[in-house]
Amino acid sequence: MKKRLLSTSISTLLLGLSVMPAFADEDVTAWRLFVADHDKPVVNVIDALDGDKLATFNVKGPANLSRSESGATIFAIQGSAGVVSTIASGIAFHDHGDHADIDIDAPRLLPLELTGKKPGHFVERQGKIAQWFDGEDSAQILGESAVLKGQKNITKVNVVAPHHGVAVPYDNYAVVSIPNPDDASKRPVGARVVDLQGKKVGDDALCPGLHGSAGSGDTFALSCETGLLLITQKNAAPVIRHLPYAKTLPEGSTSTLIGGKGMQYFIGNYGPDRIILVDPTESDSFRLIQLPTRRVHFVVDPVRAKFAYVFTEDGKLNRIDVLKGEISQSVRVTDPYSMDGHWNDPRPRIAVADNKIYVTDPLKSKIIVLDATSFKKTSEISVEGQPFNIVAVGGSGKVHGEHHDHEAHHHDDDHAH
Ligand code: ZN
Ligand code: ZN
């Protein structure tokens, strides 16, 4: 693919100040894709704008990837290897009030690792990370800033017994799942607020079959067989309320949730070939959408807030209009990927970056690129092996020229600013 001027200027920036020509304030856009292989302990970093490979990180096992809200850090959760590796995306934003500065550095595998038996669900909100371990009786909580500094400043919060659950971090608290008292290997039965010493705060919230969690706006949701738990925090301890499924819905429940960006809503699975849209502020909160075939993966569009995308096993990417509550467009992007077989077989995953949608095609060793506006395939990026889990980070910001008039800058001088 032809190099764009923008990429060239970013490369120049990476060379450092000494060789950089003086220029005035400039708007710079940078987006990176972090792509984990399905079988190999490898995370590739790709420049989303030109498809160039920027780095390959060798980790310890096949990884599930999560990014922080800020985009400064990526977490490679390697369930089989008992470790979570931390990665600095190399793209950071600094709020300057009326504009944001963008800092671009090389992506780096950081020295800090979180270790424990069977690392599972990962939640980050407001710069705080909660990493769950299915094989441990405590969850690990730490700050994103500590991760970037390589400080192993971890608080362990007791979760009664090892189980497949989740922890949601708040300032001086966490919401943690409650294991099934009869058999902790079964799904959790509820959630509770604890302080960082592990002491219970308030009443337990019932949530039979708890699995699935996502944040949207000021609300974090956990899905249950009976409905959703909605968590909000005003001042001190977070508060949990239960939103039951509407009586009009057919029998079923949600076990995977994603949360809207820029607009408050949740999308959950509801059986293999339907999804529900949830507006937590409406009394008639749930809208059911029938998919053409079974669902493989779904994401929200963080830029075009009213859209979400569902990849279905027929090889199609479906655009969901969240306001209308319907599929507004579908486009074939890969050969069919049947949901028969193992749940963790290599199948496409989606990420959105800037004005593009990226769909991994693991069996064809490539990433399909679609234009988010025209919703048409525009190009492909070849990736060795089986590109599987994918997250995108980036955005636009200002890079100031030589005479910079901001007082507050906390970055090192090893890169251009
Ligand atoms: Zn600035
Ligand atoms: Zn799970």
XYZ file of C-alpha atoms and ligand atoms in Angstrom:
419
model
C 0.000 0.000 0.000
C 1.198 3.491 -0.792
C 2.717 5.346 2.119
C 0.755 8.341 3.216
C 2.372 11.606 4.065
C 1.023 11.254 7.575
C 2.894 8.019 8.222
C 6.060 9.573 6.929
C 5.762 12.423 9.355
C 5.208 9.986 12.227
C 8.335 8.057 11.220
C 10.225 11.323 11.234
C 8.904 12.048 14.703
C 10.130 8.675 15.919
C 13.667 9.555 14.895
C 13.718 12.185 17.585
C 14.247 15.876 17.946
C 17.784 16.085 16.621
C 16.862 15.384 13.030
C 13.452 16.926 13.150
C 12.793 20.019 11.123
C 11.168 22.861 12.983
C 7.479 23.011 12.264
C 4.451 24.675 13.676
C 1.714 22.890 15.602
C 0.556 19.941 13.613
C -2.415 17.619 13.863
C -1.213 14.042 13.810
C -3.283 10.879 13.520
C -1.933 7.508 14.580
C -3.689 4.164 14.981
C -2.163 0.814 15.834
C -3.543 -2.702 15.696
C -2.439 -5.282 18.265
C -3.061 -8.753 16.873
C -2.560 -12.020 18.755
C -2.019 -15.325 16.984
C -4.511 -18.102 17.629
C -1.933 -20.820 18.428
C 1.400 -19.099 18.847
C 2.608 -16.954 21.764
C 2.918 -13.909 19.529
C 1.451 -10.393 19.480
C 2.029 -8.366 16.309
C 1.758 -4.591 16.220
C 0.614 -3.129 12.908
C 0.311 0.481 11.797
C -3.408 0.628 11.028
C -2.995 3.473 8.560
C -0.526 1.841 6.156
C -0.510 -1.839 7.182
C 3.200 -1.864 8.098
C 4.316 -4.215 10.853
C 5.865 -2.178 13.674
C 6.838 -4.917 16.125
C 6.410 -8.559 17.097
C 6.299 -9.444 20.780
C 6.972 -12.977 21.929
C 4.882 -13.818 24.956
C 4.350 -17.133 26.789
C 1.073 -18.439 25.405
C -1.698 -17.603 22.921
C -3.188 -14.329 24.131
C -6.531 -12.676 24.564
C -6.070 -8.913 24.218
C -7.647 -6.067 26.169
C -6.869 -2.381 25.944
C -7.279 0.330 28.536
C -9.722 3.192 27.994
C -6.790 5.572 27.556
C -5.224 3.299 24.954
C -1.803 3.662 26.585
C -1.655 0.013 27.637
C -2.585 -3.367 26.156
C -2.938 -6.529 28.226
C -2.132 -9.931 26.739
C -4.021 -12.444 28.878
C -2.478 -15.886 28.422
C -4.835 -18.250 30.241
C -2.891 -21.411 29.453
C 0.475 -19.912 30.455
C -0.736 -18.370 33.742
C 0.478 -14.896 32.895
C -0.745 -11.498 31.733
C 1.861 -9.530 29.780
C 1.657 -5.757 29.653
C 2.375 -3.687 26.563
C 2.790 0.065 26.137
C 0.932 0.946 22.945
C 3.305 3.855 22.313
C 0.368 6.177 21.678
C -0.612 8.481 24.512
C -2.788 11.551 24.782
C -2.334 14.456 27.175
C -5.314 16.643 27.884
C -4.483 20.314 27.444
C -7.977 21.590 28.054
C -8.947 22.963 24.665
C -6.991 20.282 22.769
C -5.105 17.056 23.330
C -1.471 16.382 22.591
C -0.527 13.084 21.035
C 2.723 11.378 21.957
C 3.977 8.676 19.659
C 6.675 6.231 20.661
C 7.581 2.737 19.607
C 5.294 0.086 21.146
C 7.021 -1.792 23.985
C 6.577 -5.059 25.815
C 6.738 -3.886 29.444
C 8.596 -5.743 32.199
C 5.549 -6.017 34.469
C 3.701 -9.344 34.347
C 0.692 -10.426 36.373
C 0.991 -14.056 37.330
C -1.451 -16.560 38.790
C -3.467 -19.661 37.944
C -5.743 -19.296 34.910
C -5.944 -15.557 34.284
C -9.467 -14.851 33.006
C -11.647 -11.788 32.746
C -9.995 -8.394 32.617
C -11.709 -5.106 33.473
C -10.215 -1.634 33.283
C -11.999 1.583 34.115
C -10.700 5.058 34.855
C -7.086 3.910 34.843
C -7.642 1.072 37.315
C -7.216 -2.554 36.332
C -8.808 -5.648 37.856
C -7.414 -8.943 36.585
C -9.334 -12.050 37.525
C -7.685 -15.457 37.985
C -10.015 -18.470 37.768
C -7.578 -20.562 39.789
C -6.956 -18.083 42.624
C -8.997 -16.928 45.597
C -8.070 -13.298 44.978
C -8.284 -10.795 42.151
C -5.380 -8.457 41.377
C -5.979 -4.717 41.271
C -3.487 -2.103 40.110
C -3.209 1.245 38.372
C -2.405 1.766 34.713
C 0.232 4.342 35.671
C 2.023 1.699 37.766
C 1.931 -0.671 34.796
C 3.588 1.947 32.576
C 6.267 2.552 35.208
C 6.799 -1.197 35.646
C 5.859 -1.029 39.330
C 4.409 -4.238 40.722
C 2.053 -2.282 42.934
C -0.714 -4.889 43.150
C -3.545 -5.117 45.668
C -5.023 -8.582 46.058
C -8.706 -8.674 46.950
C -10.115 -11.905 48.360
C -12.948 -13.465 46.345
C -13.826 -16.321 48.767
C -12.949 -19.253 46.487
C -11.407 -19.777 43.044
C -14.154 -19.513 40.396
C -14.813 -18.207 36.888
C -15.866 -14.705 37.846
C -15.015 -11.073 37.455
C -13.881 -8.023 39.439
C -14.676 -4.403 38.582
C -12.277 -1.792 40.019
C -13.427 1.438 41.711
C -11.371 4.007 43.610
C -11.215 2.356 47.018
C -13.521 -0.548 46.251
C -14.151 -3.379 43.875
C -17.277 -5.210 42.804
C -16.566 -8.951 42.799
C -18.601 -11.990 41.811
C -19.822 -14.347 44.561
C -18.963 -18.025 43.996
C -21.684 -20.668 44.069
C -21.578 -21.831 47.717
C -22.428 -25.436 46.799
C -19.971 -25.776 43.926
C -17.542 -22.990 43.077
C -16.865 -24.560 39.668
C -20.408 -23.565 38.654
C -21.330 -20.034 37.559
C -21.282 -17.349 40.284
C -24.553 -16.561 42.088
C -24.208 -12.818 42.579
C -21.960 -9.830 43.094
C -20.948 -7.669 46.032
C -19.045 -4.507 46.794
C -15.870 -4.993 48.845
C -13.265 -2.539 50.033
C -9.635 -3.109 49.096
C -9.077 -5.102 52.288
C -11.735 -7.492 50.976
C -14.373 -6.419 53.534
C -17.955 -6.565 52.328
C -19.805 -3.254 51.906
C -23.617 -3.262 51.744
C -25.836 -6.139 50.675
C -25.070 -8.896 48.194
C -26.811 -8.558 44.824
C -28.293 -11.745 43.412
C -27.125 -12.591 39.902
C -27.559 -16.290 39.162
C -25.303 -17.529 36.352
C -23.240 -14.347 36.332
C -21.055 -14.109 33.225
C -20.323 -11.138 30.980
C -19.433 -7.584 31.901
C -19.077 -4.245 30.166
C -19.004 -0.544 30.898
C -20.839 2.246 29.106
C -20.814 5.853 30.251
C -21.159 6.022 34.031
C -22.587 2.506 34.335
C -20.945 -0.883 34.484
C -23.123 -3.922 33.806
C -22.869 -7.605 34.709
C -25.196 -10.082 33.033
C -27.166 -12.745 34.883
C -29.804 -15.371 34.052
C -32.411 -12.984 35.482
C -31.303 -9.672 33.977
C -28.435 -7.246 34.369
C -26.747 -5.834 37.438
C -26.093 -2.137 36.870
C -23.282 -0.610 38.922
C -22.874 3.126 39.431
C -20.730 5.193 41.745
C -21.579 8.682 42.953
C -19.144 9.496 45.730
C -17.967 6.638 47.847
C -18.868 2.990 47.445
C -20.408 1.799 44.174
C -24.096 0.875 44.225
C -25.626 -2.152 42.474
C -29.183 -2.437 41.150
C -30.852 -5.286 39.286
C -32.582 -4.673 35.945
C -34.761 -7.711 35.156
C -35.251 -8.882 31.557
C -38.532 -7.650 30.091
C -41.400 -10.137 30.417
C -42.004 -9.790 26.690
C -38.621 -11.334 25.841
C -38.515 -15.014 24.877
C -36.790 -17.379 27.264
C -33.042 -16.776 27.341
C -30.305 -14.708 28.912
C -27.108 -12.832 28.216
C -23.637 -14.137 28.966
C -21.469 -11.773 26.901
C -21.807 -8.004 27.039
C -20.291 -5.045 25.227
C -20.871 -1.394 26.112
C -21.556 1.604 23.866
C -19.034 4.428 23.545
C -20.291 7.986 23.172
C -23.843 6.762 23.758
C -24.995 4.731 26.728
C -26.195 1.263 25.792
C -25.228 -2.383 26.136
C -25.421 -5.231 23.676
C -25.636 -8.801 24.880
C -25.925 -12.171 23.217
C -29.346 -13.775 23.620
C -28.997 -17.301 22.368
C -26.594 -18.084 19.532
C -28.363 -16.124 16.772
C -29.960 -13.174 18.537
C -28.661 -10.154 20.396
C -30.355 -7.677 22.717
C -29.844 -3.951 22.919
C -30.154 -2.568 26.420
C -30.755 1.078 27.256
C -30.370 1.124 31.038
C -32.213 4.447 31.366
C -35.435 3.329 29.645
C -38.246 1.443 31.330
C -38.690 -0.606 28.177
C -34.981 -1.367 28.178
C -34.590 -4.398 25.937
C -34.792 -4.736 22.167
C -34.170 -8.091 20.502
C -32.427 -8.348 17.119
C -32.503 -11.507 15.041
C -29.216 -12.253 13.244
C -29.129 -14.022 9.856
C -26.983 -16.833 11.317
C -25.107 -17.495 14.558
C -22.941 -14.766 16.042
C -19.130 -15.071 15.978
C -18.026 -11.726 17.447
C -19.413 -8.252 18.094
C -17.980 -4.804 18.881
C -19.253 -1.257 19.214
C -18.032 1.567 16.992
C -16.323 4.054 19.336
C -16.299 6.805 16.674
C -19.708 6.478 14.972
C -21.570 6.045 18.248
C -24.844 4.727 16.825
C -23.244 1.734 15.117
C -22.123 -1.662 16.345
C -20.889 -4.599 14.263
C -21.647 -8.281 14.491
C -19.696 -10.852 12.519
C -21.839 -13.903 11.773
C -20.802 -17.418 10.806
C -21.896 -16.900 7.185
C -18.795 -14.699 6.757
C -20.749 -11.467 6.885
C -20.180 -8.325 8.864
C -23.516 -6.823 9.946
C -23.873 -3.177 10.881
C -26.330 -2.624 13.728
C -28.063 0.740 13.903
C -28.408 1.025 17.660
C -30.971 3.848 17.488
C -33.272 1.934 15.152
C -32.535 -1.405 16.805
C -31.977 -3.223 13.524
C -29.348 -4.472 11.095
C -28.897 -1.637 8.618
C -26.343 -3.243 6.298
C -24.497 -6.526 5.768
C -21.411 -7.258 3.713
C -19.606 -10.509 3.021
C -15.973 -10.289 4.165
C -14.725 -13.887 4.552
C -15.630 -17.465 3.741
C -18.115 -18.935 6.220
C -16.758 -19.715 9.717
C -19.169 -22.218 11.259
C -19.861 -21.979 14.981
C -19.997 -25.786 15.102
C -16.860 -27.170 16.674
C -14.900 -25.830 19.633
C -15.880 -22.397 20.969
C -12.266 -21.295 20.751
C -11.570 -22.409 17.163
C -9.897 -19.720 15.047
C -12.660 -17.409 13.834
C -12.751 -13.720 12.886
C -12.551 -10.911 15.424
C -13.329 -7.238 14.806
C -11.668 -3.949 15.748
C -12.522 -0.376 14.752
C -9.825 2.243 14.210
C -10.388 5.736 12.865
C -12.662 5.417 9.803
C -11.925 1.750 9.209
C -13.126 -1.632 10.427
C -10.643 -4.483 10.699
C -11.723 -8.132 10.614
C -9.189 -10.892 11.232
C -9.408 -13.875 8.898
C -7.253 -16.405 10.760
C -7.582 -19.263 8.263
C -6.419 -16.967 5.433
C -3.599 -15.274 7.421
C -4.919 -11.791 6.826
C -6.907 -8.873 8.149
C -9.730 -7.528 5.982
C -10.036 -3.730 6.005
C -13.407 -2.044 5.431
C -14.247 1.614 5.127
C -16.568 2.414 8.029
C -18.587 4.953 6.047
C -19.153 3.128 2.758
C -19.156 -0.224 4.633
C -17.164 -1.744 1.770
C -13.991 -3.805 1.738
C -11.048 -1.593 0.753
C -7.864 -3.602 1.355
C -6.187 -6.478 3.190
C -3.192 -6.780 5.487
C -1.237 -10.037 5.384
C -0.229 -11.407 8.779
C 1.849 -14.537 9.280
C 0.142 -17.408 11.123
C -3.443 -17.150 12.337
C -4.287 -13.538 13.232
C -7.063 -13.860 15.797
C -7.723 -11.469 18.704
C -7.323 -7.828 17.751
C -7.580 -4.451 19.480
C -6.979 -0.981 18.067
C -5.688 2.144 19.793
C -5.084 5.620 18.488
C -6.622 8.909 17.573
C -5.600 12.412 16.638
C -3.837 15.088 18.609
C -1.544 18.010 18.330
C 2.194 17.824 18.118
C 3.590 21.234 18.952
C 6.472 22.907 17.207
C 9.671 24.063 18.845
C 8.199 26.931 20.782
C 5.795 25.156 22.997
C 3.827 27.286 25.396
C 2.258 24.678 27.653
C 3.554 24.433 31.165
C 2.424 20.918 31.975
C 4.290 18.183 30.142
C 5.179 14.975 31.863
C 6.891 13.058 29.131
C 10.529 12.197 28.746
C 12.633 14.070 26.253
C 13.541 10.999 24.250
C 10.948 11.801 21.646
C 9.647 14.739 19.737
C 7.493 17.299 21.397
Zn -0.611 20.964 23.891
Zn -15.749 -16.094 30.923
